[in-house]
């Protein structure tokens, strides 16, 4: 456990972690203070932070399990102590950490007798199992148990729907994608001369897939990304027709530019440049990653229609991508290839 005292300042807004502890592999706790705040600000920040912490931060879960020769979810497996339903409930408790997007495969393949735990799950290389001791099943006989799994990264709580996949023996699992298990805030007021100021105290509990400090930082970035469009919006009094022309023109320029680049640049160079090198803002970067766009080649293979279909990307975002690409492609690609040791 770590505890610190923080002095009260009347000048610059400060935040600091004053208590941090690990209660178990799947329960982390952190307490943070934010001060000094004008009266009313603490409640505004507290409400926003709590909602984002509990509802907007993404997590990774097992969302589906596939068994061999199982008729329904409440079946039993010869040589396995638990029913299929109980195994699904145990899989629901497995805590994962990853930066993957989309749906990925994992599996369990063991031979009994013996206990099956989370350490027996074969996951993609970029997925980390937080608690390997999580119990899944007890094999009481010398049988082979195979379970195919689906891993997904998302946010919120997804209630499983009735499965229509009885023929392939796939069963959905209720997924709790929320890495923040609980968040609480309190407000303490004090007098500073004739002014009433406030101290905001935030308490965060996570499942171990990220620390409370990481959760707080992610929540802050999400809030910043939500409000950036209001800051960047230009206050121009344009009529609807001119506004439409302004918004549609970049797509054709962007599309033609991509065609030119595809014809003249080596794919091997494009495959070696990742989109995190393009100085994209976090929201655009995350939107592209969720659409499995990881390199310049992935991005340049998308048409304007493909980019328009990406969730949460708008016309201004496409224009921003175009401006960044135009800036980068002003460089000499031969020099770029040599700098990354490619020919």
XYZ file of C-alpha atoms in Angstrom:
343
model
C 0.000 0.000 0.000
C 1.212 3.495 -0.828
C -0.071 6.606 0.909
C 1.038 10.156 0.306
C 0.046 13.562 1.574
C -0.416 16.378 -0.852
C -0.237 20.042 0.119
C -3.157 22.310 -0.721
C -2.303 24.863 -3.404
C -4.327 27.945 -4.269
C -2.659 28.490 -7.650
C -2.383 25.667 -10.158
C -4.789 22.746 -10.486
C -3.099 19.551 -9.320
C -3.955 15.868 -9.241
C -2.095 13.078 -7.536
C -2.469 9.466 -6.480
C -2.478 9.499 -2.673
C -3.203 5.801 -2.131
C -2.499 2.739 -4.243
C -2.809 -0.936 -3.397
C -3.211 -4.368 -4.963
C -5.792 -6.404 -3.051
C -5.478 -9.366 -5.440
C -4.493 -10.133 -9.026
C -7.991 -9.079 -10.065
C -8.591 -6.150 -7.741
C -6.539 -2.952 -7.843
C -7.433 0.181 -5.887
C -6.359 3.789 -6.312
C -7.381 7.055 -4.661
C -6.707 10.396 -6.327
C -7.169 14.014 -5.324
C -7.800 16.984 -7.620
C -7.438 20.515 -6.231
C -8.052 23.394 -5.931
C -11.414 23.682 -7.690
C -13.924 26.492 -7.757
C -17.204 25.687 -6.079
C -19.264 23.445 -8.386
C -16.387 22.224 -10.548
C -15.694 19.134 -8.452
C -19.189 17.778 -9.016
C -18.936 18.399 -12.776
C -15.619 16.562 -13.065
C -16.702 13.781 -10.711
C -19.870 12.965 -12.644
C -18.100 12.967 -16.025
C -15.162 10.883 -14.800
C -17.331 8.273 -13.116
C -19.491 7.771 -16.201
C -16.515 7.492 -18.542
C -14.599 5.187 -16.187
C -17.524 2.780 -15.903
C -18.903 2.935 -19.423
C -16.317 4.053 -21.983
C -13.031 2.300 -21.193
C -12.489 -0.821 -23.290
C -11.619 -4.279 -22.048
C -10.960 -7.754 -23.472
C -13.138 -10.785 -22.752
C -13.945 -14.304 -23.892
C -17.262 -13.973 -25.719
C -17.910 -17.449 -27.136
C -17.009 -21.083 -26.475
C -17.346 -24.032 -28.824
C -17.544 -27.644 -27.626
C -17.533 -30.959 -29.461
C -20.568 -33.250 -29.333
C -22.540 -31.111 -26.879
C -26.307 -30.908 -27.360
C -27.075 -27.811 -25.269
C -25.639 -25.413 -22.696
C -26.834 -27.453 -19.717
C -25.327 -30.715 -20.910
C -22.716 -32.610 -18.942
C -19.462 -33.965 -20.324
C -18.376 -37.456 -19.379
C -15.285 -37.185 -17.220
C -15.809 -33.485 -16.375
C -17.143 -32.486 -12.970
C -18.720 -29.230 -14.152
C -21.602 -28.861 -16.569
C -21.144 -26.877 -19.778
C -23.028 -23.974 -18.181
C -20.653 -23.924 -15.209
C -17.643 -23.963 -17.537
C -19.088 -20.979 -19.412
C -19.543 -19.115 -16.121
C -15.927 -19.830 -15.193
C -14.706 -18.608 -18.589
C -16.638 -15.400 -18.014
C -14.414 -14.712 -14.984
C -11.141 -14.909 -16.947
C -9.511 -11.458 -17.035
C -7.485 -10.543 -20.140
C -5.360 -7.588 -21.171
C -4.692 -6.715 -24.816
C -4.678 -4.005 -27.459
C -6.396 -6.208 -30.039
C -9.427 -5.092 -31.987
C -11.936 -7.343 -33.664
C -12.569 -10.998 -32.837
C -9.665 -13.400 -32.359
C -9.371 -17.138 -31.763
C -8.116 -18.892 -28.641
C -8.480 -22.450 -27.374
C -8.139 -24.943 -24.536
C -6.727 -28.376 -25.309
C -5.912 -30.549 -22.280
C -5.846 -34.199 -21.264
C -7.233 -35.413 -17.944
C -7.338 -36.152 -15.185
C -6.539 -32.817 -13.560
C -7.681 -29.260 -13.067
C -8.119 -26.896 -16.009
C -7.273 -23.269 -15.209
C -6.746 -20.054 -17.144
C -3.089 -20.968 -17.724
C -4.306 -23.713 -20.073
C -5.861 -21.165 -22.443
C -3.847 -20.739 -25.632
C -4.203 -17.049 -26.525
C -2.727 -14.801 -29.254
C 0.742 -13.496 -28.447
C -0.461 -9.968 -27.696
C -3.054 -11.152 -25.150
C -2.111 -11.446 -21.483
C -3.987 -13.560 -18.923
C -4.093 -11.607 -15.665
C -4.854 -14.470 -13.267
C -3.656 -17.889 -14.418
C -5.212 -19.583 -11.391
C -8.821 -18.919 -12.441
C -10.586 -22.300 -12.280
C -12.350 -23.527 -15.423
C -13.024 -27.252 -14.997
C -12.021 -30.439 -13.164
C -11.317 -33.455 -15.371
C -11.969 -36.587 -13.318
C -11.050 -39.088 -16.038
C -8.375 -39.515 -18.714
C -10.277 -37.655 -21.418
C -9.279 -35.072 -24.014
C -11.056 -31.752 -23.593
C -11.061 -29.212 -26.422
C -12.825 -25.861 -26.229
C -12.594 -23.303 -29.043
C -12.829 -19.717 -27.807
C -13.469 -16.272 -29.264
C -11.768 -13.222 -27.721
C -13.050 -9.711 -28.324
C -12.193 -6.185 -27.215
C -15.096 -3.842 -26.602
C -16.716 -1.704 -23.932
C -19.672 -1.989 -21.573
C -21.664 -5.086 -20.698
C -22.953 -7.405 -23.411
C -25.800 -9.727 -22.503
C -25.650 -12.998 -24.384
C -28.491 -13.764 -26.757
C -30.017 -17.160 -27.380
C -27.653 -19.066 -29.625
C -28.735 -20.382 -32.999
C -25.420 -22.143 -33.480
C -26.361 -25.502 -31.987
C -25.119 -27.290 -35.083
C -21.546 -26.083 -34.600
C -21.866 -26.240 -30.776
C -21.001 -22.571 -30.187
C -22.295 -20.867 -27.062
C -22.118 -17.104 -26.340
C -20.782 -15.855 -23.004
C -21.978 -12.737 -21.212
C -19.074 -10.340 -21.553
C -18.166 -7.712 -18.969
C -15.787 -5.538 -20.989
C -15.516 -3.002 -18.157
C -12.019 -3.124 -16.623
C -13.144 -0.566 -14.016
C -15.215 -2.465 -11.471
C -16.270 0.558 -9.461
C -15.666 4.292 -9.302
C -16.659 6.697 -6.558
C -16.085 10.377 -5.943
C -16.494 12.691 -2.980
C -16.165 16.440 -2.547
C -14.613 18.346 0.341
C -15.039 22.103 0.646
C -12.775 24.542 2.460
C -12.484 28.268 2.862
C -9.655 30.165 1.197
C -10.065 33.742 2.375
C -13.498 34.853 1.226
C -13.724 32.114 -1.416
C -15.045 28.566 -1.050
C -12.891 26.047 -2.870
C -13.248 22.301 -3.349
C -11.135 19.158 -3.347
C -12.303 16.237 -5.503
C -11.419 12.721 -4.320
C -11.711 9.928 -6.897
C -11.623 6.254 -5.894
C -11.162 3.636 -8.625
C -11.238 -0.158 -8.465
C -10.072 -2.166 -11.507
C -9.946 -5.856 -12.420
C -6.166 -5.919 -12.815
C -6.095 -5.594 -16.602
C -5.077 -1.977 -16.068
C -4.142 0.088 -13.035
C -6.430 2.785 -11.588
C -3.954 5.409 -12.807
C -4.094 4.007 -16.351
C -7.890 3.998 -16.146
C -7.931 7.639 -15.040
C -5.610 8.655 -17.869
C -7.642 6.755 -20.474
C -10.862 8.347 -19.212
C -9.257 11.791 -19.478
C -8.167 11.135 -23.079
C -11.679 9.976 -23.985
C -13.183 13.173 -22.585
C -10.615 15.306 -24.412
C -11.378 13.533 -27.709
C -15.098 14.119 -27.192
C -14.647 17.870 -26.762
C -11.898 18.527 -29.320
C -14.432 18.975 -32.207
C -16.034 21.864 -30.298
C -12.650 23.563 -29.911
C -11.569 23.010 -33.512
C -14.878 24.006 -35.106
C -14.528 27.113 -37.275
C -17.142 29.779 -36.742
C -17.892 30.571 -40.353
C -21.229 31.732 -41.751
C -21.336 29.655 -44.916
C -24.526 28.805 -46.763
C -25.490 25.144 -47.128
C -24.390 24.890 -50.751
C -20.894 26.234 -50.148
C -20.579 24.086 -47.054
C -21.472 20.963 -49.040
C -18.882 21.806 -51.694
C -16.255 22.330 -49.026
C -17.030 19.001 -47.383
C -17.219 16.817 -50.477
C -14.163 18.113 -52.349
C -11.493 16.507 -50.117
C -12.814 13.014 -50.842
C -12.054 13.243 -54.557
C -8.668 14.806 -53.938
C -7.902 12.160 -51.351
C -9.051 9.327 -53.595
C -7.000 10.539 -56.590
C -3.968 11.064 -54.389
C -4.162 7.489 -53.111
C -4.359 6.120 -56.652
C -1.240 8.054 -57.552
C 0.605 6.788 -54.498
C -0.392 3.152 -55.150
C 1.000 3.353 -58.688
C 4.320 4.922 -57.761
C 5.405 3.650 -54.330
C 6.709 0.276 -53.276
C 4.360 -1.771 -51.112
C 7.223 -3.055 -48.983
C 7.862 0.504 -47.799
C 4.209 1.129 -47.032
C 3.966 -2.095 -45.034
C 6.780 -0.915 -42.812
C 5.169 2.392 -41.861
C 2.577 2.058 -39.111
C -0.223 4.550 -38.638
C 0.996 5.421 -35.154
C 3.888 7.181 -36.928
C 1.531 9.590 -38.703
C 0.769 11.863 -35.730
C -2.961 11.179 -35.964
C -5.084 12.342 -33.075
C -6.033 9.508 -30.661
C -9.677 9.274 -31.761
C -8.861 8.910 -35.486
C -6.037 6.479 -34.653
C -8.383 4.292 -32.567
C -11.068 4.329 -35.274
C -8.558 3.107 -37.872
C -7.149 0.439 -35.551
C -10.644 -0.914 -34.851
C -11.065 -1.306 -38.599
C -7.836 -3.358 -38.775
C -5.898 -0.542 -40.455
C -2.409 -0.831 -39.003
C 0.008 0.285 -41.736
C 0.135 2.850 -44.515
C -0.530 0.073 -47.012
C -3.708 -0.859 -45.127
C -4.820 2.781 -45.221
C -4.021 3.342 -48.887
C -5.930 0.210 -49.855
C -9.138 1.828 -48.581
C -11.370 3.736 -50.976
C -13.231 6.871 -49.971
C -16.363 4.736 -49.538
C -14.473 2.380 -47.199
C -13.284 5.292 -45.063
C -16.798 6.732 -44.893
C -18.077 3.432 -43.479
C -15.664 3.525 -40.529
C -17.636 4.224 -37.374
C -17.081 7.663 -35.777
C -15.045 9.036 -38.711
C -16.503 12.143 -40.370
C -15.562 14.375 -43.292
C -13.257 16.571 -41.232
C -11.408 13.471 -40.004
C -10.860 12.288 -43.594
C -9.559 15.741 -44.491
C -7.209 15.558 -41.497
C -5.910 12.158 -42.651
C -5.382 13.553 -46.146
C -3.434 16.549 -44.851
C -1.160 14.322 -42.779
C -0.562 11.927 -45.675
C 0.126 14.809 -48.017
C 2.698 16.107 -45.557
C 4.400 12.716 -45.257
C 4.368 11.929 -48.969
C 6.121 15.196 -49.708
C 9.192 13.307 -48.463
C 11.328 11.280 -50.854
C 10.312 7.645 -50.536
C 13.690 6.336 -51.640
C 15.272 8.098 -48.677
C 12.538 6.735 -46.434
C 13.173 3.199 -47.644
C 16.886 3.520 -46.952
C 16.223 4.930 -43.489
C 14.314 1.780 -42.548
C 16.906 -0.483 -44.223
C 14.700 -1.542 -47.113
C 15.296 -1.509 -50.838
